Structure formats: C-alpha cells, structure tokens
PDB file of C-alpha atoms in Angstrom:
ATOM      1  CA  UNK D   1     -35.340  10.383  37.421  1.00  0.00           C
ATOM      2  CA  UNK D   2     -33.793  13.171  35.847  1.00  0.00           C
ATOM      3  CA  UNK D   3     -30.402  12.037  36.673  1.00  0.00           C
ATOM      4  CA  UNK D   4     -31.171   8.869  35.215  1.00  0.00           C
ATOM      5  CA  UNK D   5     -32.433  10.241  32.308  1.00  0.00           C
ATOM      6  CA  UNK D   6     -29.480  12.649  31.603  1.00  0.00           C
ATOM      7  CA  UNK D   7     -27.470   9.316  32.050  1.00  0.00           C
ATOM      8  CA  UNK D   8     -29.170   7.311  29.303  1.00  0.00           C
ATOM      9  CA  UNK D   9     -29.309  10.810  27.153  1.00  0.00           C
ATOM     10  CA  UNK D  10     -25.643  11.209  27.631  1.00  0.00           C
ATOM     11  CA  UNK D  11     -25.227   7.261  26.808  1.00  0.00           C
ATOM     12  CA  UNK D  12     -26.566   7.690  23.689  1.00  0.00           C
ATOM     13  CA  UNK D  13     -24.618  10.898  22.558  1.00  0.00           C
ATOM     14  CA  UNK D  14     -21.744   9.038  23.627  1.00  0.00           C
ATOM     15  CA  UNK D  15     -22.559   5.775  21.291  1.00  0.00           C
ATOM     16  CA  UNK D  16     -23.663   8.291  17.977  1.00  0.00           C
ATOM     17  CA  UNK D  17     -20.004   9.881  17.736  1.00  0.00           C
ATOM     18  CA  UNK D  18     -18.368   6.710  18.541  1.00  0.00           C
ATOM     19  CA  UNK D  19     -20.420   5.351  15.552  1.00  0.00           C
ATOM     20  CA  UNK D  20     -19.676   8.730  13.699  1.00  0.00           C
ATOM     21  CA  UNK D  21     -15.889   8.402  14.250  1.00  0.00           C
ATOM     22  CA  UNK D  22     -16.150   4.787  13.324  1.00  0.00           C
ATOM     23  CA  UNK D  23     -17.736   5.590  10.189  1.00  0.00           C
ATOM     24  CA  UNK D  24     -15.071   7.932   9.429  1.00  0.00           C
ATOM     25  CA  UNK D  25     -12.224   6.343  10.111  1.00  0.00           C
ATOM     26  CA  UNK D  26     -13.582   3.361   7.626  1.00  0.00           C
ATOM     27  CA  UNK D  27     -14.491   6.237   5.319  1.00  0.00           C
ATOM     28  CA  UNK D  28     -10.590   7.155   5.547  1.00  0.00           C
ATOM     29  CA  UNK D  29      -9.303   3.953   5.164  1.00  0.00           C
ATOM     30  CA  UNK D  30     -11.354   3.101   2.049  1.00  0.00           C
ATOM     31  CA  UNK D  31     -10.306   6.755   0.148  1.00  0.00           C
ATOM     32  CA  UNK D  32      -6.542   5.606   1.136  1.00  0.00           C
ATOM     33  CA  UNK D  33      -7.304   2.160  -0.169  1.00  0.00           C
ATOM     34  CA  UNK D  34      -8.290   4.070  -3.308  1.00  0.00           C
ATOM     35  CA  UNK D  35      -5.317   6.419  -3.669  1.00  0.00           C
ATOM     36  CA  UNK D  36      -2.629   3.658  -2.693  1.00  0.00           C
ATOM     37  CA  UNK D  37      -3.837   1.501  -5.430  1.00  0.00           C
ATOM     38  CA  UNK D  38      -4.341   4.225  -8.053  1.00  0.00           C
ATOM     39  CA  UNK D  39      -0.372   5.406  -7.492  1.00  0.00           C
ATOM     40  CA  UNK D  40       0.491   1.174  -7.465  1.00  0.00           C
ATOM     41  CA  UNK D  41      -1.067   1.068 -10.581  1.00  0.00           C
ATOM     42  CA  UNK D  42       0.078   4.451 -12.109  1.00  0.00           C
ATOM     43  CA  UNK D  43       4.018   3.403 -10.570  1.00  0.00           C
ATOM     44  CA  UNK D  44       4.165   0.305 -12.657  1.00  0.00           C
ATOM     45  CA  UNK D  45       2.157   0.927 -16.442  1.00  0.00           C
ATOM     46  CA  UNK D  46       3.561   4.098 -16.510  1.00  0.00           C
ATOM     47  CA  UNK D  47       7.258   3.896 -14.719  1.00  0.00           C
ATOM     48  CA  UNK D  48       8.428   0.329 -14.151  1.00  0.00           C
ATOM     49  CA  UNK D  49       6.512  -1.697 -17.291  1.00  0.00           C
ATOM     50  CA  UNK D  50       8.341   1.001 -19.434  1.00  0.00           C
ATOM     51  CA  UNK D  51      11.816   0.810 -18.121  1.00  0.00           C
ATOM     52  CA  UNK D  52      12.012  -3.204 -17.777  1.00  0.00           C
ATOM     53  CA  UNK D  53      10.630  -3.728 -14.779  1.00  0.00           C
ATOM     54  CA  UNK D  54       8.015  -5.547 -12.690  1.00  0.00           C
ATOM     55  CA  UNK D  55       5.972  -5.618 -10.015  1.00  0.00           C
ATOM     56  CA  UNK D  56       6.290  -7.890  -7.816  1.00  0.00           C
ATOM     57  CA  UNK D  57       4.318 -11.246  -6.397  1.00  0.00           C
ATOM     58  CA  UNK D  58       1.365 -11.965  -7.661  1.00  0.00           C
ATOM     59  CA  UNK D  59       0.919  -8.729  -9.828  1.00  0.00           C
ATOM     60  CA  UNK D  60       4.601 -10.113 -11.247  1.00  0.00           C
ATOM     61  CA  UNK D  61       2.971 -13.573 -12.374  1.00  0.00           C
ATOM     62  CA  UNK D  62       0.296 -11.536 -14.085  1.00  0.00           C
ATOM     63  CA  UNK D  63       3.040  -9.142 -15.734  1.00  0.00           C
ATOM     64  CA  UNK D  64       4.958 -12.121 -16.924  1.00  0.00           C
ATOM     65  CA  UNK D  65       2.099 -13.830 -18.415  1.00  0.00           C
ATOM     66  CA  UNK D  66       1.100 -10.846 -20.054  1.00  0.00           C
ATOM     67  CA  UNK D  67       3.939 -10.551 -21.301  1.00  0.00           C
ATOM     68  CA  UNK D  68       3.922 -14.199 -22.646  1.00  0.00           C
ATOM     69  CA  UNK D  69       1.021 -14.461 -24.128  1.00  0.00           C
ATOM     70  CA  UNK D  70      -0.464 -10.699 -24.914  1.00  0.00           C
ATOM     71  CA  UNK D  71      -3.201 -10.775 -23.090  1.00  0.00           C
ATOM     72  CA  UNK D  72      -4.854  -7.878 -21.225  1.00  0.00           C
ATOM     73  CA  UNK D  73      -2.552  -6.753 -18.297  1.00  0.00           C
ATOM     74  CA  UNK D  74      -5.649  -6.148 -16.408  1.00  0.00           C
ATOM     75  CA  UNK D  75      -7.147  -9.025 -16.828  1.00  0.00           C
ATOM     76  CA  UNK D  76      -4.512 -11.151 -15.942  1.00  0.00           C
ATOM     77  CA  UNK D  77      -4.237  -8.900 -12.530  1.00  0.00           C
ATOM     78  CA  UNK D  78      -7.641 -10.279 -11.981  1.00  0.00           C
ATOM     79  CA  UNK D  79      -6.975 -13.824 -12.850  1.00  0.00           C
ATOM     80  CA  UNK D  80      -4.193 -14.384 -10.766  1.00  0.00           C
ATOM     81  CA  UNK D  81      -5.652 -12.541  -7.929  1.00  0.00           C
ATOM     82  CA  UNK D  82      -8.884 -14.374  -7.394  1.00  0.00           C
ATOM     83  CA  UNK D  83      -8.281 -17.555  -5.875  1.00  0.00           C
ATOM     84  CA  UNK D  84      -5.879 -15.498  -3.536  1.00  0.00           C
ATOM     85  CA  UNK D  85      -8.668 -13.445  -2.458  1.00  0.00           C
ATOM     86  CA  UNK D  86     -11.335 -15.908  -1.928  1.00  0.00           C
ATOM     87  CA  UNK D  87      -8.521 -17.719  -0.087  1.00  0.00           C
ATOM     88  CA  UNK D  88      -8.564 -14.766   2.025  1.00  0.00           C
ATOM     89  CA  UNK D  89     -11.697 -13.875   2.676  1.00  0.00           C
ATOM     90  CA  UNK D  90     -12.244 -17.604   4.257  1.00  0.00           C
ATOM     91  CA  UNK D  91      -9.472 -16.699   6.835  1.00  0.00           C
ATOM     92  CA  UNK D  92      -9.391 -13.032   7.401  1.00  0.00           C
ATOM     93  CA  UNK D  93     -12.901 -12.671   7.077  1.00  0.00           C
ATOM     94  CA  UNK D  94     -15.849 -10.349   5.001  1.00  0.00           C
ATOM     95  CA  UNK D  95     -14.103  -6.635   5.843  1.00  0.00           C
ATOM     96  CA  UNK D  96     -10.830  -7.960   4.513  1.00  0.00           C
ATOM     97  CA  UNK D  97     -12.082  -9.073   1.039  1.00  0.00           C
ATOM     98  CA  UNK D  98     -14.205  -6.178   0.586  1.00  0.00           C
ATOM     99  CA  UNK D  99     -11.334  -3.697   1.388  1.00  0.00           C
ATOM    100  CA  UNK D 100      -9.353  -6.078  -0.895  1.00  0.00           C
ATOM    101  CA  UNK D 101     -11.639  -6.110  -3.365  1.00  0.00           C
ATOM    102  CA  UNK D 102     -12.013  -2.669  -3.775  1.00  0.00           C
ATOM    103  CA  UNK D 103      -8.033  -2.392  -3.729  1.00  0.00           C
ATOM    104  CA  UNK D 104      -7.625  -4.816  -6.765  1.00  0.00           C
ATOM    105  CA  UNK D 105     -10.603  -3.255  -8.743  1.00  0.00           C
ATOM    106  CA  UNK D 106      -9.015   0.193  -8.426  1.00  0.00           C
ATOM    107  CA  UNK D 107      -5.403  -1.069  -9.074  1.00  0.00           C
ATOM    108  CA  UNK D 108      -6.758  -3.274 -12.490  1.00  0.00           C
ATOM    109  CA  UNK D 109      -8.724  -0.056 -13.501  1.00  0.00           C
ATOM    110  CA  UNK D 110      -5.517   2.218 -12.920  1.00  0.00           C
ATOM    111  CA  UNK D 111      -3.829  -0.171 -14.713  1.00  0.00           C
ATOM    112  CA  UNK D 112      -6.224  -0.657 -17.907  1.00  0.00           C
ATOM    113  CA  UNK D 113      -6.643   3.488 -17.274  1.00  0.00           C
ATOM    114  CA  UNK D 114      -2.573   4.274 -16.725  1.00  0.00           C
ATOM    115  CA  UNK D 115      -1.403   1.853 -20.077  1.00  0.00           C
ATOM    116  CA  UNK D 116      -2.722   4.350 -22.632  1.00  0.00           C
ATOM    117  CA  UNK D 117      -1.447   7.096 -20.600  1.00  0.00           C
ATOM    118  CA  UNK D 118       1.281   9.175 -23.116  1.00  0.00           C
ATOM    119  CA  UNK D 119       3.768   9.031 -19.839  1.00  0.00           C
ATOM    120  CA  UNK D 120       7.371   9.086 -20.724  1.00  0.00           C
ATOM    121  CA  UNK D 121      10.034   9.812 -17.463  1.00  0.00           C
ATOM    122  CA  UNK D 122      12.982  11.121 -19.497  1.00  0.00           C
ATOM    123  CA  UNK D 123      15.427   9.562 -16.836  1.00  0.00           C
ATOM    124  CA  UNK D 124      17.774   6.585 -17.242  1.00  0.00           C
ATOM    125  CA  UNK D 125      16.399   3.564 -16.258  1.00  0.00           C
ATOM    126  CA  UNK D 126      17.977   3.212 -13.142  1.00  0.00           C
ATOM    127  CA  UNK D 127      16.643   6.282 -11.644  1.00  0.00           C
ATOM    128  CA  UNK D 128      13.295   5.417 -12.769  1.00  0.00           C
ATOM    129  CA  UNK D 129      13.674   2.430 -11.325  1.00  0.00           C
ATOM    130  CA  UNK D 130      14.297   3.796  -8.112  1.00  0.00           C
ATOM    131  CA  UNK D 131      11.313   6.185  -7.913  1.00  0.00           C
ATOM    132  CA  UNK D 132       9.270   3.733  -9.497  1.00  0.00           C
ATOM    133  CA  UNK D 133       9.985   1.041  -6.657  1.00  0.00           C
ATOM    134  CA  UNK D 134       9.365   4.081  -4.304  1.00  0.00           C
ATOM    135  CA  UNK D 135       6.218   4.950  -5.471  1.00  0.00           C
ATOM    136  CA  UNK D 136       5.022   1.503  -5.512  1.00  0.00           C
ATOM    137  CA  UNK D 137       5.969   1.168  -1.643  1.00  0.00           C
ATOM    138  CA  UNK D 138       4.548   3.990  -0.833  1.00  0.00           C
ATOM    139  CA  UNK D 139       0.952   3.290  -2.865  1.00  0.00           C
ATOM    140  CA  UNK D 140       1.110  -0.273  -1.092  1.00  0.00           C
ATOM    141  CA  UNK D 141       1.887   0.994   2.615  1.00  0.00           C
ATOM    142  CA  UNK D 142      -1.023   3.126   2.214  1.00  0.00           C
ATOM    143  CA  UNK D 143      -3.343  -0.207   0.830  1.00  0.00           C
ATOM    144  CA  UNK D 144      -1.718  -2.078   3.663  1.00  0.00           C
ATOM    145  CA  UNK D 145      -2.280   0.400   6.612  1.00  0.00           C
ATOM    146  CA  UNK D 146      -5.814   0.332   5.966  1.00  0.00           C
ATOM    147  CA  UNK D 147      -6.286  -2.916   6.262  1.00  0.00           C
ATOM    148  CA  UNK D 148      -6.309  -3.397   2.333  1.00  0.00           C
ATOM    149  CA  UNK D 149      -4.523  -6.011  -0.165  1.00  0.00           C
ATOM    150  CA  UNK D 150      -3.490  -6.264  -3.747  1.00  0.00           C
ATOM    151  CA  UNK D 151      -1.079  -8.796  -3.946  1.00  0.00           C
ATOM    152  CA  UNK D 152      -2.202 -12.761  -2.969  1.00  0.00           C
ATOM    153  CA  UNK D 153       1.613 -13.718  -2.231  1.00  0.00           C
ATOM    154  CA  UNK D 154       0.692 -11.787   1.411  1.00  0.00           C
ATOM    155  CA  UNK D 155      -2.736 -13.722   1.486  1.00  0.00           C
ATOM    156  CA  UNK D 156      -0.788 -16.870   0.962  1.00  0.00           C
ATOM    157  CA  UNK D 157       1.923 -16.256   3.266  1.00  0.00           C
ATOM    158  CA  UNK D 158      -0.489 -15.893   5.912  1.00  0.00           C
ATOM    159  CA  UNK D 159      -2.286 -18.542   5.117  1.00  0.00           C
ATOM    160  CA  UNK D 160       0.460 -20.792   5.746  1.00  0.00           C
ATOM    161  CA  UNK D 161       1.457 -19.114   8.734  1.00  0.00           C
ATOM    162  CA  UNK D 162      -1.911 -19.934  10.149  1.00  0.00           C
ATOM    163  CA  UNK D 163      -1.790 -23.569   9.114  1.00  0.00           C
ATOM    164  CA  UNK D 164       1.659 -23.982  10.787  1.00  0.00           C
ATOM    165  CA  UNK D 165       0.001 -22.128  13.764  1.00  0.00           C
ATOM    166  CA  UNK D 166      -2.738 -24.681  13.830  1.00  0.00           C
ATOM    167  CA  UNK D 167      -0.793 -27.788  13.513  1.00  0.00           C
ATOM    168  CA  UNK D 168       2.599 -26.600  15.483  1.00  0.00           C
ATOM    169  CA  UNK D 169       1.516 -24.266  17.667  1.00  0.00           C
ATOM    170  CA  UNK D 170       4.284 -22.012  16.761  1.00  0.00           C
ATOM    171  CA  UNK D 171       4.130 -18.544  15.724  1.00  0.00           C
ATOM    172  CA  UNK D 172       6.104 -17.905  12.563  1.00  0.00           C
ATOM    173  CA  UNK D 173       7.154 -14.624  10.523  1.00  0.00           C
ATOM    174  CA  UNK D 174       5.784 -14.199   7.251  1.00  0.00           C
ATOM    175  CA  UNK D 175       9.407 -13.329   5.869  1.00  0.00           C
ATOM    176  CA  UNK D 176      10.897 -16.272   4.541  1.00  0.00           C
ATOM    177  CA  UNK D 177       7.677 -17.069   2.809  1.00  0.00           C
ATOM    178  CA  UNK D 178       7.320 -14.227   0.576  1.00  0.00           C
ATOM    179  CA  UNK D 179      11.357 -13.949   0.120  1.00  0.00           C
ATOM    180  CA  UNK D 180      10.903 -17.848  -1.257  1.00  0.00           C
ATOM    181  CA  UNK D 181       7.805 -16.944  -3.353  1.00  0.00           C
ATOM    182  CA  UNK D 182       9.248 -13.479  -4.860  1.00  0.00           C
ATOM    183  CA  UNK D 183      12.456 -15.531  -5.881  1.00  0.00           C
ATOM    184  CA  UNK D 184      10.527 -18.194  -7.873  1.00  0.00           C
ATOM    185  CA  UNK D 185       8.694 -14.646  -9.881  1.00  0.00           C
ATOM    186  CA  UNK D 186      12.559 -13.420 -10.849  1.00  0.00           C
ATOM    187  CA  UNK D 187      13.652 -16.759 -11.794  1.00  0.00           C
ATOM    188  CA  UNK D 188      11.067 -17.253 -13.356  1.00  0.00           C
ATOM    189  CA  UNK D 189      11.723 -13.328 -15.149  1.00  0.00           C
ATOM    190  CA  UNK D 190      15.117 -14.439 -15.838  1.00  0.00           C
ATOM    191  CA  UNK D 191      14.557 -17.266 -17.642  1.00  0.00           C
ATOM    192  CA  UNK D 192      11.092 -16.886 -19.565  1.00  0.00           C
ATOM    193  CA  UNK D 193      11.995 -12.865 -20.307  1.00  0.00           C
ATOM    194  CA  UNK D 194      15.706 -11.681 -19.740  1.00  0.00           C
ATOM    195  CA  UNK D 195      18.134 -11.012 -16.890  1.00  0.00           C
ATOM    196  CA  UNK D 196      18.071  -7.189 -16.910  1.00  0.00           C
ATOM    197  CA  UNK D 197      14.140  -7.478 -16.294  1.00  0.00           C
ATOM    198  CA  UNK D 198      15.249  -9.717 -13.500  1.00  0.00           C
ATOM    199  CA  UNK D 199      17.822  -7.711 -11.883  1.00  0.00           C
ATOM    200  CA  UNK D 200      15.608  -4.419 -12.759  1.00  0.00           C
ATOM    201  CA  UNK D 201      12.651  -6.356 -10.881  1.00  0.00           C
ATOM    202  CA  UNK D 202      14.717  -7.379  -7.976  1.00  0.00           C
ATOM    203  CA  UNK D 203      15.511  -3.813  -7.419  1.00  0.00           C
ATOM    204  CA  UNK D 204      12.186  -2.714  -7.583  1.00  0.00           C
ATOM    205  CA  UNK D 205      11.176  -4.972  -4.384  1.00  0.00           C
ATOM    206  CA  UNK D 206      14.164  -4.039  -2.488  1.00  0.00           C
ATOM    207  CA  UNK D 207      13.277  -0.513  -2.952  1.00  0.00           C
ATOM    208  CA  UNK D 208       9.222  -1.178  -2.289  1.00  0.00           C
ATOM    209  CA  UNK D 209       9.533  -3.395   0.854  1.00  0.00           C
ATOM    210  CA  UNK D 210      11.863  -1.126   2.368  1.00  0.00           C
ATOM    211  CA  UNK D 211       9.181   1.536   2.159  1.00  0.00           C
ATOM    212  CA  UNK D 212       6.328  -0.708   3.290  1.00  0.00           C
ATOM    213  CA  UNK D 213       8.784  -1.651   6.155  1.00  0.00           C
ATOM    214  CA  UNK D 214       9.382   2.147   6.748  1.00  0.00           C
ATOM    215  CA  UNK D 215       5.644   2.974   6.828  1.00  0.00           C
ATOM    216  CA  UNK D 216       3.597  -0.409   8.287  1.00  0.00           C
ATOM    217  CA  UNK D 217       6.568  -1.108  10.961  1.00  0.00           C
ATOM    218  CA  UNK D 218       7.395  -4.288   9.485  1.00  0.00           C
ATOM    219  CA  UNK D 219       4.270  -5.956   8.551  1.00  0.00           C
ATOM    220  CA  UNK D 220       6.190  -8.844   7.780  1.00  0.00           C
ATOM    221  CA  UNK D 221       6.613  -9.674  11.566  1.00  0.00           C
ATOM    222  CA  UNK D 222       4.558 -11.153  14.445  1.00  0.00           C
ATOM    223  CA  UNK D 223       2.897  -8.709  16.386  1.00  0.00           C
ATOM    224  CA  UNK D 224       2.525  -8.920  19.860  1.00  0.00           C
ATOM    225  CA  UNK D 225      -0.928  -7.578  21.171  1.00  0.00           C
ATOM    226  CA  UNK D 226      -0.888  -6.213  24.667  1.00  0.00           C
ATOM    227  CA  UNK D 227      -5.031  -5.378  25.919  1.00  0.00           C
ATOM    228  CA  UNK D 228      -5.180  -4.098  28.989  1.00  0.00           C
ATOM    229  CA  UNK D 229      -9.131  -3.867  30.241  1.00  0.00           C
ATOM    230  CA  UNK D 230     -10.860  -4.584  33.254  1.00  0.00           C
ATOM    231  CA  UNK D 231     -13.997  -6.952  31.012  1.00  0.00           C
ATOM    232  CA  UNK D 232     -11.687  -9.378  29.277  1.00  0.00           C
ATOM    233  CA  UNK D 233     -14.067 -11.792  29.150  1.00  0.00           C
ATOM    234  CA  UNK D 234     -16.155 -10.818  25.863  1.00  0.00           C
ATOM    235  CA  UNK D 235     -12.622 -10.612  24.568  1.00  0.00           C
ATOM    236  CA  UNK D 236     -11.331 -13.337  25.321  1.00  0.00           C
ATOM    237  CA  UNK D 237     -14.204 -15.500  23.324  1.00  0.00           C
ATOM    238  CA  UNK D 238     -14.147 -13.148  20.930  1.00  0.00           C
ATOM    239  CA  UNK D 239     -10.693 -13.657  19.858  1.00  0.00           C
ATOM    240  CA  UNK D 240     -11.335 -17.493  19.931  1.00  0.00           C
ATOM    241  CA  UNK D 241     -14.310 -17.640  18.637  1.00  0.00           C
ATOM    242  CA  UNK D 242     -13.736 -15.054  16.021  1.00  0.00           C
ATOM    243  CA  UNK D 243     -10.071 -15.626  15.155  1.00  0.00           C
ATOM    244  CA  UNK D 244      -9.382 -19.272  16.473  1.00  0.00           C
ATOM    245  CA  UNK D 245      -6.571 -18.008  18.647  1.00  0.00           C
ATOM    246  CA  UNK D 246      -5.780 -18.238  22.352  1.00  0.00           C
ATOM    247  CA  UNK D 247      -4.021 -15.179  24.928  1.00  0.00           C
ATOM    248  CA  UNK D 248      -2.433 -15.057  27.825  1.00  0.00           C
ATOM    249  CA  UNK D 249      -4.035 -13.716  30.715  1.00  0.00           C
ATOM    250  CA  UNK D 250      -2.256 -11.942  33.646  1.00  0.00           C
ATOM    251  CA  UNK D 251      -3.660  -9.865  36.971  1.00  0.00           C
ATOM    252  CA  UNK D 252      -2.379  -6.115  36.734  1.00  0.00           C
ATOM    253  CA  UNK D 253      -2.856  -2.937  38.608  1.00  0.00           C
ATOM    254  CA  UNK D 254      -3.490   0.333  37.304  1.00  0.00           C
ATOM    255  CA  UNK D 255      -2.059   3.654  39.499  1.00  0.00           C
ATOM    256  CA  UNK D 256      -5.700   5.211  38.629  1.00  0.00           C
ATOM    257  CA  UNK D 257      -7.638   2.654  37.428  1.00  0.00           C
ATOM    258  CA  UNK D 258      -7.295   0.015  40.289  1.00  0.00           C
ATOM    259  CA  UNK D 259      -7.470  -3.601  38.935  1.00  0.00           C
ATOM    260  CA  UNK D 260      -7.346  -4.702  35.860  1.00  0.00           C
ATOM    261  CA  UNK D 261      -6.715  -7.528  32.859  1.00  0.00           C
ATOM    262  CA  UNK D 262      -3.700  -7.761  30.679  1.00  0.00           C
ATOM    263  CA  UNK D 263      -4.157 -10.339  27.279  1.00  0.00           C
ATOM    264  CA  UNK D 264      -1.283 -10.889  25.057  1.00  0.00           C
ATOM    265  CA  UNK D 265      -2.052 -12.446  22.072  1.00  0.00           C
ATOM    266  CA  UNK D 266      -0.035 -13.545  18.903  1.00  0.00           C
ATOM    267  CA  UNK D 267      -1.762 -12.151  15.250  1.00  0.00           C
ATOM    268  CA  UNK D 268       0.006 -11.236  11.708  1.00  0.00           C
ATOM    269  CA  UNK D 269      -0.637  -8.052  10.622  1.00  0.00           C
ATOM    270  CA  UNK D 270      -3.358  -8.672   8.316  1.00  0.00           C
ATOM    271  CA  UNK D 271      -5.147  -9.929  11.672  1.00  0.00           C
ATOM    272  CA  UNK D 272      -4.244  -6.688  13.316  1.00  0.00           C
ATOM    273  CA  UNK D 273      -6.901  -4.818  11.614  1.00  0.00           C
ATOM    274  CA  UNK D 274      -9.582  -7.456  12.463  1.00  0.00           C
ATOM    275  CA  UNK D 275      -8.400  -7.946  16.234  1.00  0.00           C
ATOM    276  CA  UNK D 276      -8.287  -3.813  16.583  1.00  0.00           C
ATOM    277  CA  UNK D 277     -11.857  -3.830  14.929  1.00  0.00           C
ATOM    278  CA  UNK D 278     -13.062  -6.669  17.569  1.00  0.00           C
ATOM    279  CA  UNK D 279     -11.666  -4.433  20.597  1.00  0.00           C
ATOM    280  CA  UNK D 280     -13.465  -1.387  19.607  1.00  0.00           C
ATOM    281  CA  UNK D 281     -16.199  -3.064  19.125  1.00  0.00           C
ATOM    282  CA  UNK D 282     -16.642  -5.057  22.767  1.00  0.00           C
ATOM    283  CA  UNK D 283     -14.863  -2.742  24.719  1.00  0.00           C
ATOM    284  CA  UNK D 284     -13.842   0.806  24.121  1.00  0.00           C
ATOM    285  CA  UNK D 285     -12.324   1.428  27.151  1.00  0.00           C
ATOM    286  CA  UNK D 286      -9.636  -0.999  26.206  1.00  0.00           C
ATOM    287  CA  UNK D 287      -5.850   0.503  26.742  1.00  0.00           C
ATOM    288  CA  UNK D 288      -3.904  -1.554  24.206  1.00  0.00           C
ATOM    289  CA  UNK D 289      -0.363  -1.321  22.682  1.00  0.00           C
ATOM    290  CA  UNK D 290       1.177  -3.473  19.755  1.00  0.00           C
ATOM    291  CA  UNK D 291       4.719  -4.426  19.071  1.00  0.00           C
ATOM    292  CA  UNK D 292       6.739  -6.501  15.907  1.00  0.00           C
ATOM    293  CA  UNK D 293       8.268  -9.492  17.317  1.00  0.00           C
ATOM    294  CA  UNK D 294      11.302 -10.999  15.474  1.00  0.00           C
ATOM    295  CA  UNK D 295      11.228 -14.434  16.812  1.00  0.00           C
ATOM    296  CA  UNK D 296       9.136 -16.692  18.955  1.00  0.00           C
ATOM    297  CA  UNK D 297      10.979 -20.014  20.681  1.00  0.00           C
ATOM    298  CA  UNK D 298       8.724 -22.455  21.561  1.00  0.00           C
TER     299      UNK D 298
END
C-alpha cells in the first residue's frame, strides 16, 4: 500500500512541474511575443518610416495606404490584418490567434506609441536602412519562434499551402508565395509612392528575412517531423483529427529502450508549434527531432 501510494504521490509531483514548466514556457513565449513586436514596431515608426522605407507584407499594404490616404497608421495595421487573422485562427487554431492577437495589438500600440516618439538616427539612410531591416528581423524571429504572427502574408501563404495539400497531396514551401506577394507590395510602392521607397523597401526585406532565416531555421520551408514513442496511437489521431494530416509509420528499435514507433509527418512551421504542443500534451515521453526540407517529389 505504501508503495502504491508513494507511486500515485510521486505521479502527481511529477504532473504539477510538468504543468509548472508548461506554464512557463507559455509565460516566456508570450513576454517574447511582447518584446518582438514592441522592437517591430519601434524599427519601422521610428527608423524605416523616417528614412523611406517600409515594412513589409501586410504591414506594407497598411503603410502604403496610410500613406495614400492619411489615415491612422495604426489603424490601418488593424484593418488589413483582420481578415488574415480570422483566416488563421480557422486553420491554425485558438492558441495561434490569441498569440497573434496579442502580437498585432502590441505592434499597433508600439506603433501609435513609437510615431510621436522625437527619434532621429543621425545616419545616412542607407545605414539606417540596414539596422532598421535588422531590427525588424530580429523583433519578428522572436514573434515567430513563439509561435506568434504579425503579418497575414504568412497566414495566407499557409493557407494556400494547405489547400494545395488538400487537393494535391503535395507538400509545398511557403517561399514562392510570399516572394510573389511581397513583389506585388513594391510594385505597388513604386508606382503609387516612388522608386527609392521601393528599392529602400526591397532592402529592408532582404535584410529582415535573412535574419528570420538566421534565427527560425528557415521557417519558410517544410519541416519534417520525426516522433519516436512507443504509444503512437493517441498521436496518430491526434494529428488527424486535430490537424487533418496523415504520417508515416515505421517499426524501430531503441539500444535502451527496446521497441518502439517512429511517425514522420509533413507540417509548415506555423503548425510546428501546434504539433509540438499536441506531443507534450499526449505523450511526454516522446523523443522527437525536426528538420527544414527543401523539396518534396511526389
């Protein structure tokens, strides 16, 4: 009896700190949602806007219709972003629009906040260009690695890459879609504004991705899922039921463990976060590994 009771005792010790660390890690991941949007939004009202530059993707439709128009630069964040996010929250589900939510309020705020901000980078513009599209990258990789979003042209892309999924079967990268989408925004700059806030603009999301790519290892990409458990089954409806996506299934053997289960399965990063959640949740003795995959031939 006492055994047994020591067990359940030490079953439930066990469960509170994984719920404590669980708490904490969302804890973290909503304070870096918070900072990551508050340097987005300090990066562009207070570096790029100044130095004729944009964001870019979304926030860049907003700029240039703020720009058009004179309307609130906040408030045209919000309008563009909306559709975008309920869009989202229909296919990534309730944690990614609130952590979205939550990214956009902070980044409007900064923005509203940031504007009256007597900020002046004595620099020429290139150089602020530079640091400006660095600072950006960096505020969005930290948005990004915590499962967050500000910009809908990533909510789109995936959308579409889950549509194609559906109907094709085929895995696609999320790439092309945002390159195609970010070159309508600086046409669109060159010809409704000028060509230096185009080119200035274009620089700015060289500069930015190539930090997000530095930081989020690639997010852009397919990533490969390897689970290796030895209770795949709760999984394995999980991730259909919950995600409307299949795995492969293969027999594997463990040099301690003995016999286990090893699922592959096929998400885009914004479906990491929910898939990782999912596994932690069913089965914490899980052994998984994820990996950016540059092309899938079907």
């Amino acid at each position: 009896m006492n055994g047994q009771g020591g067990s359940v005792a030490e079953a439930k010790t066990h469960n509170k700190k994984g719920s404590m660390s669980r708490g904490l890690k969302v804890l973290v991941s909503y304070l870096l949602i918070i900072a990551g949007a508050t340097i987005a939004g300090f990066s562009v009202a207070c570096i790029l806007l100044p130095n004729d530059a944009i964001d870019y993707g979304t926030a860049g439709i907003a700029i240039i219709i703020s720009k058009l128009t004179g309307y609130n630069l906040s408030l045209c964040v919000m309008a563009v972003m909306i559709p975008f996010l309920i869009a989202g929250a229909f296919l990534l589900g309730k944690r990614f629009l609130l952590r979205s939510l939550v990214g956009s309020t902070v980044y409007m705020i900064s923005l509203q906040v940031f504007e009256t901000l007597p900020f002046e980078l004595n620099v020429e513009h290139f150089i602020a260009v530079v640091f400006g599209g660095a600072l950006l990258g960096c505020g969005l990789s930290m948005i990004l690695r915590s499962g967050g979003c500000i910009d809908g042209s990533e909510i789109l892309a995936n959308i579409i890459v889950n549509q194609m999924e559906k109907k094709t079967g085929k895995n696609i990268s999320m790439t092309g879609i945002l390159i195609g989408f970010n070159v309508c925004v600086y046409v669109a700059v060159f010809f409704l504004i000028n060509m230096q806030n185009a080119l200035m603009s274009l620089l700015v999301y060289v500069i930015a991705t190539g930090i997000i790519d530095r930081f989020t290892d690639r997010f852009e990409a397919i990533k490969m899922v390897t689970i290796i458990t030895q209770e795949p089954e709760g999984m394995i409806k999980a991730i259909r039921k919950e995600m409307n996506k299949t795995c492969t299934l293969m027999d594997s053997v463990g040099a301690i463990a003995g016999k286990n289960k090893t699922l592959i399965c096929y998400v885009t990063y914004f479906e990491l976060a929910k898939l990782k959640e999912m596994i932690r949740r069913d089965d914490m003795k899980a052994f998984i590994t994820v990996s950016s995959v540059d092309e899938i031939i079907t």
